[in-house]
C-alpha positions as a printed NumPy array, in Angstrom:
array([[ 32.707, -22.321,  69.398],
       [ 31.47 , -25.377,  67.92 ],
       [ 29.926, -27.992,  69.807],
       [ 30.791, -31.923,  69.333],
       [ 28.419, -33.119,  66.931],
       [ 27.17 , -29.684,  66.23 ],
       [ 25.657, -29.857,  62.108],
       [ 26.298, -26.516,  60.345],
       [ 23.466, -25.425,  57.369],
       [ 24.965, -23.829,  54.595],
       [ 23.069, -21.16 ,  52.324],
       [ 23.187, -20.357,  48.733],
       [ 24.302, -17.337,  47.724],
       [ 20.779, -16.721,  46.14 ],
       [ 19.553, -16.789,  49.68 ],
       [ 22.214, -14.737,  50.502],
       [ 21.413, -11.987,  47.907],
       [ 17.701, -11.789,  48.878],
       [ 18.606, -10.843,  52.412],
       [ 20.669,  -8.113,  50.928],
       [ 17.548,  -7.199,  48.299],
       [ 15.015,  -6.852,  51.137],
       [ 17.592,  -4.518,  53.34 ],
       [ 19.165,  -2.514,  50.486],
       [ 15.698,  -2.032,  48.239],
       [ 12.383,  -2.934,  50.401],
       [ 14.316,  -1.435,  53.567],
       [ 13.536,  -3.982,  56.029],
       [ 15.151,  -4.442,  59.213],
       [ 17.648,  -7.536,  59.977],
       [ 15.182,  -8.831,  62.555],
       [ 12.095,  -8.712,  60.11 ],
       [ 14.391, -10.785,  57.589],
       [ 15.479, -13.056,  59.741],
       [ 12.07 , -14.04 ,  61.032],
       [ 10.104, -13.988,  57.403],
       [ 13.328, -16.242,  55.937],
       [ 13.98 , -18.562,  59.012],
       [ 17.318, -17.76 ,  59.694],
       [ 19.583, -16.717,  62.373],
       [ 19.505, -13.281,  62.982],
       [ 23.154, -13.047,  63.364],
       [ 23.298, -14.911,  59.972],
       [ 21.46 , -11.88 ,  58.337],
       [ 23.981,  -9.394,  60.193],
       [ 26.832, -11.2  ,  59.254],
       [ 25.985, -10.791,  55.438],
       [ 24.582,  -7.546,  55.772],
       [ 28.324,  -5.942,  57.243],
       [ 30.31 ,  -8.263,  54.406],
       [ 28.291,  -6.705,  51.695],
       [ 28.609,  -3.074,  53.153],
       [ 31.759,  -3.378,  53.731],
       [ 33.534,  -5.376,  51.189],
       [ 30.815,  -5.3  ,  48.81 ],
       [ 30.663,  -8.845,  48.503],
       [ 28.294, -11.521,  50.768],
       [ 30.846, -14.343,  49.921],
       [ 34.192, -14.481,  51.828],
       [ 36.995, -16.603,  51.779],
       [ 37.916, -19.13 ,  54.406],
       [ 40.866, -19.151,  56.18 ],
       [ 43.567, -17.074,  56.921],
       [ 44.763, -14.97 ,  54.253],
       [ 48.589, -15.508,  54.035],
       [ 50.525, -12.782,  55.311],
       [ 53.609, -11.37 ,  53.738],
       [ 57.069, -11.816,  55.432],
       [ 58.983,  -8.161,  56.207],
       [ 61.287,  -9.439,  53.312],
       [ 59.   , -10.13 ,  50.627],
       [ 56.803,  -7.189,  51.606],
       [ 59.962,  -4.986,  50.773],
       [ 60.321,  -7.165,  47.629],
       [ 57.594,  -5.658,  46.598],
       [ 57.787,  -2.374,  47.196],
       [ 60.994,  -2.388,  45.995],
       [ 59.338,  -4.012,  43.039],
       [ 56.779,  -1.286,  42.208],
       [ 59.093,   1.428,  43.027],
       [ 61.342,   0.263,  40.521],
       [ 58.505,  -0.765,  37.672],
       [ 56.575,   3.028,  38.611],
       [ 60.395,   5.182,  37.929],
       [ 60.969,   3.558,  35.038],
       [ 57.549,   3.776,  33.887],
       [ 57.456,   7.541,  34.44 ],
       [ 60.451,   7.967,  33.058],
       [ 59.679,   6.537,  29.623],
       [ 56.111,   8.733,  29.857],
       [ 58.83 ,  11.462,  30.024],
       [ 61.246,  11.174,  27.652],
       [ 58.786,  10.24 ,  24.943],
       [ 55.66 ,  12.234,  25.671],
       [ 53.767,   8.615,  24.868],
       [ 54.004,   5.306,  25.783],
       [ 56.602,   3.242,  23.101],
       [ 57.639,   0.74 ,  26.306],
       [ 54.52 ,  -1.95 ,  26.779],
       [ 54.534,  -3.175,  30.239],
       [ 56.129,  -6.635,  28.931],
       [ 59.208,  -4.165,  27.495],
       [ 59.451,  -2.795,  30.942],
       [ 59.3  ,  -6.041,  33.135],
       [ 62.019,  -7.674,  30.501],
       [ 64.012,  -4.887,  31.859],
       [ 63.32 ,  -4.864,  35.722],
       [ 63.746,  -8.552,  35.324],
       [ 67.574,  -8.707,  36.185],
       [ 66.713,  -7.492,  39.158],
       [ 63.002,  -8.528,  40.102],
       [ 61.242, -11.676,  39.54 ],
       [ 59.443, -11.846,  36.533],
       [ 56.25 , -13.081,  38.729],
       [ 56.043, -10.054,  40.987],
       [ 56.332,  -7.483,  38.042],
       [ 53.924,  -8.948,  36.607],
       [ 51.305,  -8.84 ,  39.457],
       [ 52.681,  -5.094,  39.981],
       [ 51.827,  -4.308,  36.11 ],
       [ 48.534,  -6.317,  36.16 ],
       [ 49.248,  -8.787,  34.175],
       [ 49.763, -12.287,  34.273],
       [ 52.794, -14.205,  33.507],
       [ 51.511, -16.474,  30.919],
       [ 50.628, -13.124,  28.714],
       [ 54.064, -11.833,  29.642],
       [ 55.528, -14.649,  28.118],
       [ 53.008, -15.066,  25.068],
       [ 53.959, -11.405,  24.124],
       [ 57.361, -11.103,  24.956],
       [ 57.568, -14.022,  22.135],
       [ 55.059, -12.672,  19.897],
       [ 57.458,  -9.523,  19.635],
       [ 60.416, -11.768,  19.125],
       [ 58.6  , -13.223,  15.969],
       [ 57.396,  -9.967,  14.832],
       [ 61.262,  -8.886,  14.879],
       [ 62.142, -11.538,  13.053],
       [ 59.908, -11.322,  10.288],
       [ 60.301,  -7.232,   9.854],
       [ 64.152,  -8.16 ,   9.929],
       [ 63.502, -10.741,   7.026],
       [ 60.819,  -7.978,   5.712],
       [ 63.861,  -5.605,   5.135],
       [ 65.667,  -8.107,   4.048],
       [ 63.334,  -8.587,   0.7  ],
       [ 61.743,  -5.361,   0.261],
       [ 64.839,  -3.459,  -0.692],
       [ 64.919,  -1.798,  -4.311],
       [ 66.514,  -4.908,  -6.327],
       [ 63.906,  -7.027,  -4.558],
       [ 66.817,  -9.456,  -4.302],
       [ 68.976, -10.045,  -1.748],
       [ 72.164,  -8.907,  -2.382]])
């Protein structure tokens, strides 16, 4: 625990990533690191297991929000829904004709459109950017037909 008064030194992830270089490549151990760079040898542990095991030396602070029971089985729910249907047009059609923004517009009576996206990878801003892209491209091979029959006039 911190003591009152008690100054923290922070160190940049350069730092960081040449502790990891002289363990992972030049094998040496923590304690040699720790002595040769000057810093805590619980420091050079600490980065060490992060890397190993989440393959990153940087980690968020804080607490990472936890998900109530009800939106946990929001989600599932969610995917559940988005994976059947997404199976199910694989099926029937031998190839996918549905995009992932055809399938959310679907599940989205039922879902919100911000966890289907997260589900499908994608984020909502692109949802929205394509789902009115497709609108415009409907429009224009409506108007296309329209023009481009035999007469070339409408009739």
């Amino acid at each position: 625990m911190a003591k009152k008064g008690q100054k923290f030194r922070k160190y940049s992830s350069k730092m960081k990533q040449e502790v990891i270089r002289l363990h992972m490549d030049e094998k040496l151990p923590k304690k040699t690191i720790a002595s040769l760079l000057g810093i805590p040898e619980s420091r050079v542990r600490l980065w060490i297991k992060n890397y190993l095991t989440y393959g990153n030396i940087e980690l968020k602070r804080g607490r990472p929000k936890k998900e109530t029971t009800e939106e946990e089985m929001e989600r599932l729910r969610a995917e559940n829904a988005y994976l059947k249907l997404l199976v199910e047009k694989i099926l029937e059609e031998r190839e996918i004709k549905k995009t992932k923004v055809e399938i959310i517009k679907e599940l989205a009576k039922e879902f919100h459109i911000e966890l289907l996206c997260k589900i499908a990878g994608i984020s909502k801003s692109t949802y929205y950017r394509i789902l009115k892209s497709k609108d415009r491209d409907k429009e224009i091979k409506r108007w296309e037909f329209v023009f481009n029959d035999n007469s070339g006039l409408v009739q």
